[in-house]
PDB file of C-alpha atoms in Angstrom:
ATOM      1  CA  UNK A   1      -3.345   1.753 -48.286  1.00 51.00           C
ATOM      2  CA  UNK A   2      -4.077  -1.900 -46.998  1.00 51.00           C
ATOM      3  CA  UNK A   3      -1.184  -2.962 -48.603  1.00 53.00           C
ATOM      4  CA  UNK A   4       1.175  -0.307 -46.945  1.00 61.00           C
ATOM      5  CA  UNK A   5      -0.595  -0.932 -43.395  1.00 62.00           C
ATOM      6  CA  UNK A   6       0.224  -5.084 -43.881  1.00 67.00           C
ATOM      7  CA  UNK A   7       3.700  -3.874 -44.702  1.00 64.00           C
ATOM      8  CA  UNK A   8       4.732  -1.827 -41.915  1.00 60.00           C
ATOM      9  CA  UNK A   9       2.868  -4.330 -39.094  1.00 64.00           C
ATOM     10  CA  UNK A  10       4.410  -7.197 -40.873  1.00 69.00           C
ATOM     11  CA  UNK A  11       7.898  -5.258 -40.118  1.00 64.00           C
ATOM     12  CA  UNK A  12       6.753  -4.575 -36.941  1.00 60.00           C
ATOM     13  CA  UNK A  13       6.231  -8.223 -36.091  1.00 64.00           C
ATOM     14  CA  UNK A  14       9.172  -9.515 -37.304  1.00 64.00           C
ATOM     15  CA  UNK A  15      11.244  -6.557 -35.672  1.00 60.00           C
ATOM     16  CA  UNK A  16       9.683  -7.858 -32.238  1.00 58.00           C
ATOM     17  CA  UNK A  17      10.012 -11.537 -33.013  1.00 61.00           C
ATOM     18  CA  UNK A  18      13.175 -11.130 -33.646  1.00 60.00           C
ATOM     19  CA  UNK A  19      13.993  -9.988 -30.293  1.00 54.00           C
ATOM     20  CA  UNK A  20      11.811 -12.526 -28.593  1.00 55.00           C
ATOM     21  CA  UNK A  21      14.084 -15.477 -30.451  1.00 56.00           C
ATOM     22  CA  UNK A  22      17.815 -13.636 -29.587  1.00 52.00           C
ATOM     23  CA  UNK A  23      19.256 -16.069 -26.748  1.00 49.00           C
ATOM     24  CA  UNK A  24      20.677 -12.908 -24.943  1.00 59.00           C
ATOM     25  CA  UNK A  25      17.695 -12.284 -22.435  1.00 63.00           C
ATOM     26  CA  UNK A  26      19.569  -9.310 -20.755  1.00 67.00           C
ATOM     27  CA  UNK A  27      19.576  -7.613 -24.265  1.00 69.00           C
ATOM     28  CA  UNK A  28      15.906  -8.021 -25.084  1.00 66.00           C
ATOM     29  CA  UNK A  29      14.735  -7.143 -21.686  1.00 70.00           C
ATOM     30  CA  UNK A  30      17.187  -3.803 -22.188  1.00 75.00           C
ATOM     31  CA  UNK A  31      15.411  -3.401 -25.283  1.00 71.00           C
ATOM     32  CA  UNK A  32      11.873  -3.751 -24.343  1.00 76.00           C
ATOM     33  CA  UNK A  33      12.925  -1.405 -21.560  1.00 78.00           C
ATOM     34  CA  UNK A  34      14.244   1.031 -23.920  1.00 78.00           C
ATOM     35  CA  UNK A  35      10.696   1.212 -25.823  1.00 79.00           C
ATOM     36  CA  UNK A  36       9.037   1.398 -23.257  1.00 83.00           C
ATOM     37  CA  UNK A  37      10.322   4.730 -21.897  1.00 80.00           C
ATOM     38  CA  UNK A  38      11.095   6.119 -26.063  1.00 85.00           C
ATOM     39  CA  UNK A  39       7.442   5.528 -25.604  1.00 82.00           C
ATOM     40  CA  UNK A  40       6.794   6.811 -22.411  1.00 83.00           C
ATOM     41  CA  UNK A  41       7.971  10.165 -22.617  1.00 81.00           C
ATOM     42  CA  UNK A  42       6.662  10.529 -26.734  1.00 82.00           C
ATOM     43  CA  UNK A  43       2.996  10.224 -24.942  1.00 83.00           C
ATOM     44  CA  UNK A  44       4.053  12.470 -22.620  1.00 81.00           C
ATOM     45  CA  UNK A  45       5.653  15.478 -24.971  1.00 81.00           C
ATOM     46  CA  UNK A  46       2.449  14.878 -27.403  1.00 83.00           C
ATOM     47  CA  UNK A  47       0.029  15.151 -24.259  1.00 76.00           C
ATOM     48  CA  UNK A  48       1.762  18.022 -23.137  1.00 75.00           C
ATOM     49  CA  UNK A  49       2.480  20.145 -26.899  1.00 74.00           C
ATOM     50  CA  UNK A  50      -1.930  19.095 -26.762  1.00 70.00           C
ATOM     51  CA  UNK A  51      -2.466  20.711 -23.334  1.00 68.00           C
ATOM     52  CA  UNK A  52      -0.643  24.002 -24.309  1.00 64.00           C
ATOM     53  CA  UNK A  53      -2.125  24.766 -27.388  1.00 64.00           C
ATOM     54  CA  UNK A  54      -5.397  23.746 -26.380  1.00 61.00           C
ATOM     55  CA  UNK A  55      -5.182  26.932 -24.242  1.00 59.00           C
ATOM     56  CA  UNK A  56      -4.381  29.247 -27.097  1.00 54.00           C
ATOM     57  CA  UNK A  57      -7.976  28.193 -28.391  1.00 56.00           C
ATOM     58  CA  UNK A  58     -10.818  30.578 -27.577  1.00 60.00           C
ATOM     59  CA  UNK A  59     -13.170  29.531 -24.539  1.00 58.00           C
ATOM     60  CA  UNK A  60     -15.984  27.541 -26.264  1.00 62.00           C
ATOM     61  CA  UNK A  61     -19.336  28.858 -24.709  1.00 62.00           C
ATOM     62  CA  UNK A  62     -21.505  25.943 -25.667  1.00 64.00           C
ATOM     63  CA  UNK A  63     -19.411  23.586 -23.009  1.00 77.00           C
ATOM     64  CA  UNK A  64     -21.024  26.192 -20.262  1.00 82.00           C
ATOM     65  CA  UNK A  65     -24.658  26.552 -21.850  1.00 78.00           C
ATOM     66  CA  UNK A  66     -25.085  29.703 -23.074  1.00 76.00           C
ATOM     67  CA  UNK A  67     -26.512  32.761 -20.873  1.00 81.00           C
ATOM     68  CA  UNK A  68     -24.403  31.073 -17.652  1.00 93.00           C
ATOM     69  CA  UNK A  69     -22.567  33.186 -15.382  1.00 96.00           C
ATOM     70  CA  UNK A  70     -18.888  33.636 -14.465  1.00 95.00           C
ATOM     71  CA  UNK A  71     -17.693  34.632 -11.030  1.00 97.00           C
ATOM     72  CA  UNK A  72     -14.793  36.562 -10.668  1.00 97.00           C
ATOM     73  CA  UNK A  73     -12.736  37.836  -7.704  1.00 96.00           C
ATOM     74  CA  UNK A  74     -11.021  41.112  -7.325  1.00 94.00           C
ATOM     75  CA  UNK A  75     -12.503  41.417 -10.469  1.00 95.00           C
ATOM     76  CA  UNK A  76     -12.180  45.339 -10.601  1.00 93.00           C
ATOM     77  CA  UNK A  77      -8.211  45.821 -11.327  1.00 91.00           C
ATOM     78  CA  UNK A  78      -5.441  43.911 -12.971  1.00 91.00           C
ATOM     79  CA  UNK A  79      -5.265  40.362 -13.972  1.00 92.00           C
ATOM     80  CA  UNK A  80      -9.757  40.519 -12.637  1.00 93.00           C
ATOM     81  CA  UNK A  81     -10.735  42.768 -15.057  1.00 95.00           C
ATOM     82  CA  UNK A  82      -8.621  41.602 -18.069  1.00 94.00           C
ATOM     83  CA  UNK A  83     -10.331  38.236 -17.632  1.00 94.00           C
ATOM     84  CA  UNK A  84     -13.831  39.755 -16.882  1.00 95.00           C
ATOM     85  CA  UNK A  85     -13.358  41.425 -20.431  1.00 94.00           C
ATOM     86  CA  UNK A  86     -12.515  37.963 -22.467  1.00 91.00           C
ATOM     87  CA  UNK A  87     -15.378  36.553 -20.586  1.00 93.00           C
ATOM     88  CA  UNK A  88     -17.564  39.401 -21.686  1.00 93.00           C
ATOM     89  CA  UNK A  89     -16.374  38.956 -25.175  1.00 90.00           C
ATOM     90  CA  UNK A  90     -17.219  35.242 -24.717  1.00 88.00           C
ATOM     91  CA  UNK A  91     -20.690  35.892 -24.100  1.00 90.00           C
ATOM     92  CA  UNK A  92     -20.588  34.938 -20.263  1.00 93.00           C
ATOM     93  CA  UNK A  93     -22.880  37.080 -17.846  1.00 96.00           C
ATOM     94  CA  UNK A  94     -20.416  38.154 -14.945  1.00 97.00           C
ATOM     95  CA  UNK A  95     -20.645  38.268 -11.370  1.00 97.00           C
ATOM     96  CA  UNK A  96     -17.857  41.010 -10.220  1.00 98.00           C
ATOM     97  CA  UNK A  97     -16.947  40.389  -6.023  1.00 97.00           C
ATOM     98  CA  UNK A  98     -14.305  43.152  -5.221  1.00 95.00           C
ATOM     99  CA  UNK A  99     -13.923  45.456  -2.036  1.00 95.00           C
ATOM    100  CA  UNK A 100     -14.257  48.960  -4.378  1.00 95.00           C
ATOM    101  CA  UNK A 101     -17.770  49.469  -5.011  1.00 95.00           C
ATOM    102  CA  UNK A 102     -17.208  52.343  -7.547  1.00 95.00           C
ATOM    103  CA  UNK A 103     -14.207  50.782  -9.572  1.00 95.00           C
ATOM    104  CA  UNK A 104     -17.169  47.614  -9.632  1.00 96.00           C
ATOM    105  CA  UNK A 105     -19.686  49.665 -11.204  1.00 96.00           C
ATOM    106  CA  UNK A 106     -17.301  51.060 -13.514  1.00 96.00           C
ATOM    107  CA  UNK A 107     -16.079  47.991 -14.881  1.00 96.00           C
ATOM    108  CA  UNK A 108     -19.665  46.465 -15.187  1.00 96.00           C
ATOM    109  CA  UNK A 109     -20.548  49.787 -17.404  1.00 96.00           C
ATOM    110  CA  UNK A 110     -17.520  48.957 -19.257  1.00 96.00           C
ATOM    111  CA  UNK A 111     -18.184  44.859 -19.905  1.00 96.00           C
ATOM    112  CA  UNK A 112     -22.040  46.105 -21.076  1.00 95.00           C
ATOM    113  CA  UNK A 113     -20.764  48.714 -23.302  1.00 95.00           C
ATOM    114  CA  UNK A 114     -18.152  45.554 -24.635  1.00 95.00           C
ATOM    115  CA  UNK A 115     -20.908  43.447 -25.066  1.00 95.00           C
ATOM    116  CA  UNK A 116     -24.525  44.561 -24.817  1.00 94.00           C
ATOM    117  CA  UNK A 117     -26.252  41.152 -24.239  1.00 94.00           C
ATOM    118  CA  UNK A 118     -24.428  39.650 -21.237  1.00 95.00           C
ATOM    119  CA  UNK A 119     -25.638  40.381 -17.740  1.00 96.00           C
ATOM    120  CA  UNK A 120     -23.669  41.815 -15.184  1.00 97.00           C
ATOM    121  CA  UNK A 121     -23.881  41.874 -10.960  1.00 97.00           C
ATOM    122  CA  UNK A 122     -21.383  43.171  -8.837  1.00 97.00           C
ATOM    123  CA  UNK A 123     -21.119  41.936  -5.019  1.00 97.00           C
ATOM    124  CA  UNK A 124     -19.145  44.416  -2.473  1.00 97.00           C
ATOM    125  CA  UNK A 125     -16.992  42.022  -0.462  1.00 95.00           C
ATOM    126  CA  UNK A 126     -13.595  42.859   1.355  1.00 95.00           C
ATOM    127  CA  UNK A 127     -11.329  39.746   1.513  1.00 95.00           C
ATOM    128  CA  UNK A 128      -9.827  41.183   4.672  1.00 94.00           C
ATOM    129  CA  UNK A 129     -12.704  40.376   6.661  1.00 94.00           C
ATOM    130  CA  UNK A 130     -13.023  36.634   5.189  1.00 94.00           C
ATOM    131  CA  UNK A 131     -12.433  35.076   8.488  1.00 93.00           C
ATOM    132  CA  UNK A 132     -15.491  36.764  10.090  1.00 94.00           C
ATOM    133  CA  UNK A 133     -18.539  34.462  10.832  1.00 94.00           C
ATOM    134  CA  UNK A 134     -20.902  34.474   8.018  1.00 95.00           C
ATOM    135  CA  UNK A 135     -18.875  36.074   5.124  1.00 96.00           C
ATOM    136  CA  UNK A 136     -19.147  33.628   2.419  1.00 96.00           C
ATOM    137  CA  UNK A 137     -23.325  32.994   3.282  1.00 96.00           C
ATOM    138  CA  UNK A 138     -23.090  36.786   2.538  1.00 96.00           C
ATOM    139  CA  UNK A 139     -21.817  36.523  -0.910  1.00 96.00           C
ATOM    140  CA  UNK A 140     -23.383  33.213  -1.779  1.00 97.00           C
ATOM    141  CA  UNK A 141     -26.979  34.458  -0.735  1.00 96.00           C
ATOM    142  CA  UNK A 142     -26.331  37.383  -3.585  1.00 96.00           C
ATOM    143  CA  UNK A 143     -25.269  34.983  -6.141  1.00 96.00           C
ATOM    144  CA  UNK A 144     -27.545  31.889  -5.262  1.00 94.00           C
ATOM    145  CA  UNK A 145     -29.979  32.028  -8.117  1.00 94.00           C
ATOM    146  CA  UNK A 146     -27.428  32.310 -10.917  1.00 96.00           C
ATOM    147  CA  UNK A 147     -26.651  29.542 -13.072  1.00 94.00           C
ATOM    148  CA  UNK A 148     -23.040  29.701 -12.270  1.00 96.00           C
ATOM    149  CA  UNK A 149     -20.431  27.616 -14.341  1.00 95.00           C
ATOM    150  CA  UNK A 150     -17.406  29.013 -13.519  1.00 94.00           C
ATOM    151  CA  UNK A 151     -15.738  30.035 -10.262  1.00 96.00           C
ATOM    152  CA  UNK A 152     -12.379  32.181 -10.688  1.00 96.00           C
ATOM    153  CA  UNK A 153     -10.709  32.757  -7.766  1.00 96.00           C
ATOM    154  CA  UNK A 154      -8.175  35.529  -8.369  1.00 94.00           C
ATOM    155  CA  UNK A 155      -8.372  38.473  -5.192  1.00 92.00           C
ATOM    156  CA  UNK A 156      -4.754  38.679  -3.890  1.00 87.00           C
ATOM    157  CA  UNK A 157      -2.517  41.366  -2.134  1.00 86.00           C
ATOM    158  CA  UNK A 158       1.400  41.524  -3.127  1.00 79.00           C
ATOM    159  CA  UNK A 159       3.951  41.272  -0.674  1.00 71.00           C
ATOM    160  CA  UNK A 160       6.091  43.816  -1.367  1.00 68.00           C
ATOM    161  CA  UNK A 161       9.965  44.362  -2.070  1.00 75.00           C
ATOM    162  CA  UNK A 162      11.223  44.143   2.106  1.00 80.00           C
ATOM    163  CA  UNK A 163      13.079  41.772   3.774  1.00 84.00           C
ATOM    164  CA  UNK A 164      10.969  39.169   5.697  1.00 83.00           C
ATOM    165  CA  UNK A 165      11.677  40.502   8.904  1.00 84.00           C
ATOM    166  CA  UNK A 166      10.905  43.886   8.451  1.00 86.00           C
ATOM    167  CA  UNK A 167       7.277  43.314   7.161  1.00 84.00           C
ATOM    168  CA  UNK A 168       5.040  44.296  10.060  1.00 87.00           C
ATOM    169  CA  UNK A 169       2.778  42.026  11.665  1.00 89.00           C
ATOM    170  CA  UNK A 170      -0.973  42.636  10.664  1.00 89.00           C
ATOM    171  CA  UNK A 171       0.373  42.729   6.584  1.00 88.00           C
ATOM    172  CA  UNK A 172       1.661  39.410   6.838  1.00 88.00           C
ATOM    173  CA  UNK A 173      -1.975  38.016   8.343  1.00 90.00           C
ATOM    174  CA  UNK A 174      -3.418  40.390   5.491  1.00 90.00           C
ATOM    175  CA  UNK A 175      -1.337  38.655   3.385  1.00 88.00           C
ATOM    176  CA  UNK A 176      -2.672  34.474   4.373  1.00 89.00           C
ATOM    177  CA  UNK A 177      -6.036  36.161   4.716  1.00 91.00           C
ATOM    178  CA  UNK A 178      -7.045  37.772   1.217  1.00 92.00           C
ATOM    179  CA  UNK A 179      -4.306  35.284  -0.659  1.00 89.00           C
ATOM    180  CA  UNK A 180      -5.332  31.631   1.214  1.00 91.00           C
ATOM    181  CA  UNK A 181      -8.709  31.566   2.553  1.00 93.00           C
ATOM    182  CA  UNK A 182     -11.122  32.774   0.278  1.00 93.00           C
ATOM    183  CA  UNK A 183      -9.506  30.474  -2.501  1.00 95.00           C
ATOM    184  CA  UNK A 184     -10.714  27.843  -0.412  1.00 95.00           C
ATOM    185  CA  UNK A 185     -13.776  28.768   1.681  1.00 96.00           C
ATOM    186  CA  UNK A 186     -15.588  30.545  -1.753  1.00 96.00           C
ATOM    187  CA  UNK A 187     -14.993  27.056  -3.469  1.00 96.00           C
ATOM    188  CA  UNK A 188     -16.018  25.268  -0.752  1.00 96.00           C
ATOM    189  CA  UNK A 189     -19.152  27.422  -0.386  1.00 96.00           C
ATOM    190  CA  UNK A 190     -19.938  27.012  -4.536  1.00 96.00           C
ATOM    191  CA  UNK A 191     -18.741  23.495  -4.970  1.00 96.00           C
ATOM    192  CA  UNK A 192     -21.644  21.858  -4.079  1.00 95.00           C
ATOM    193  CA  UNK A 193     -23.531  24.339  -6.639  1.00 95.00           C
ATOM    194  CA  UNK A 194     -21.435  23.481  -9.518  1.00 94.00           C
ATOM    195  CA  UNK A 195     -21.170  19.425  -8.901  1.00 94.00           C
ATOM    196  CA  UNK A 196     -24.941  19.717  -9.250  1.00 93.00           C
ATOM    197  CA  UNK A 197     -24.626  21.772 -12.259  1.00 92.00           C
ATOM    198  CA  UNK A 198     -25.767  19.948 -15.731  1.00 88.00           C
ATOM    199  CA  UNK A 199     -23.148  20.664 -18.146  1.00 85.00           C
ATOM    200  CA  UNK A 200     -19.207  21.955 -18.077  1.00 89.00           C
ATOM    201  CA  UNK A 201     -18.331  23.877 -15.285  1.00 91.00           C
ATOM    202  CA  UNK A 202     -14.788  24.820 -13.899  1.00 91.00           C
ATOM    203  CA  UNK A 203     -13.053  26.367 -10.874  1.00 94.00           C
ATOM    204  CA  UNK A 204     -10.065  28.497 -12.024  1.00 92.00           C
ATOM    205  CA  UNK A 205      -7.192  29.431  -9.050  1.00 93.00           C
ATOM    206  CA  UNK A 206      -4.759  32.351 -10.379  1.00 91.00           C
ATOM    207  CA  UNK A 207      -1.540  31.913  -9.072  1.00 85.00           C
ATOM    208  CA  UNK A 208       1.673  33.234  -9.701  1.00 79.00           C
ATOM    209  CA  UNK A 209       5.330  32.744 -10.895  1.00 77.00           C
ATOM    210  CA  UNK A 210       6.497  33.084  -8.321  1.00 75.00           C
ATOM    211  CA  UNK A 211       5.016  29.571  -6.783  1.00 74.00           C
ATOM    212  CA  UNK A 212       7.207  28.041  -9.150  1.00 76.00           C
ATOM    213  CA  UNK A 213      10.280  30.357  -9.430  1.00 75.00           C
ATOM    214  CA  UNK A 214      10.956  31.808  -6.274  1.00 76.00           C
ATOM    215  CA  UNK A 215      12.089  34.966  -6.164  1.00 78.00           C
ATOM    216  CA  UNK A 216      14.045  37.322  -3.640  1.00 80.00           C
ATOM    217  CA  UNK A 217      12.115  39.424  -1.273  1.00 81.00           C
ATOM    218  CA  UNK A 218       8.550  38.277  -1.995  1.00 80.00           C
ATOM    219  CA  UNK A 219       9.085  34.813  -0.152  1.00 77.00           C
ATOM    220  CA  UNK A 220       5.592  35.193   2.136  1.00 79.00           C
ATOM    221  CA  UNK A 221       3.769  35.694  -0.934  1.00 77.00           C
TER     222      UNK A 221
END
């Protein structure tokens, strides 16, 4: 094996002293230029192939510490609920923050039935009043106590199929309200909670394809 490694770097160093001792500088600098970005964007394909199919992995617990909770907006429909249920199944106690106070205690019933030793605690909160003084201390006096690792902030309204100018008024501040400022004044309220945190923790923002495709009728959202 020794013998193979001495081989190859012995190429490897003659390859590059050759290119060192051509008299055509313009070539070797177009050369060393060359490797540089074969190298480049090799790093970056390899980093990249690494970042996608770390995600396919399941969520490992032990980064969070065991028994910590998970807080989850419009966590009692849709995209909210399918994530509350892999948390669940991960072994995360839950804190559910939706507007629907039945649909909540449904879903909690659901994730304890899924898996019988995680904690649940739902918190009634309507996004549409975010703006009022006092909101957020709401929520984050209910929450507090918890060992939380992991802030998910996915609450959002849809826009609609319409034109843009035939959306009315008071949906299109609906709209900024529930889908801008709780992503930011919820972190902002828990950020100083979770920097303080010993262990992993992580702030997740669920956004859509549409941020990156845009698509015909749904430009406000």
């Amino acid at each position: 094996m020794s013998l193979s490694i001495q081989k190859y770097a012995s190429k490897f160093s003659d390859y590059f002293r050759g290119i060192f001792n051509k008299q055509d500088k313009f070539e070797m600098v177009c050369q060393l230029v060359g490797l540089s970005v074969i190298g480049y964007f090799s790093l970056k394909t390899i980093f990249g192939l690494y970042k996608k199919l770390r995600r396919l992995l399941p969520l490992d617990l032990s980064r969070y510490g065991k028994g910590s909770w998970a807080v989850v907006t419009g966590a009692s429909d849709g995209i909210g609920r399918a994530l509350c249920e892999e948390l669940a199944l991960q072994g995360f106690n839950i804190v559910l923050i939706a507007r629907n106070k039945e649909k909540l205690e449904k879903v909690a019933q659901e994730l304890n039935v899924l898996n019988k030793d995680i904690l649940t605690k739902i918190v009634i909160a309507d996004f549409e009043n975010s703006t009022k003084e006092g909101f957020f201390d709401e929520i984050y006096s209910q929450i507090e106590s918890l060992d939380i690792s992991i802030l998910i902030n996915n609450a959002a309204v849809g826009s609609g199929m319409s034109l843009f100018h035939q959306l009315e008024d008071s949906f299109l501040s609906t709209l900024l309200t529930v889908n801008v400022h709780p992503v930011i004044m919820l972190t902002k309220k828990l950020i100083e909670k979770l920097r303080a945190r010993q262990g992993h923790k992580a702030i997740i923002n669920v956004s859509s394809a549409s941020g990156i495709e845009p698509m015909a009728y749904v430009a406000t959202y």
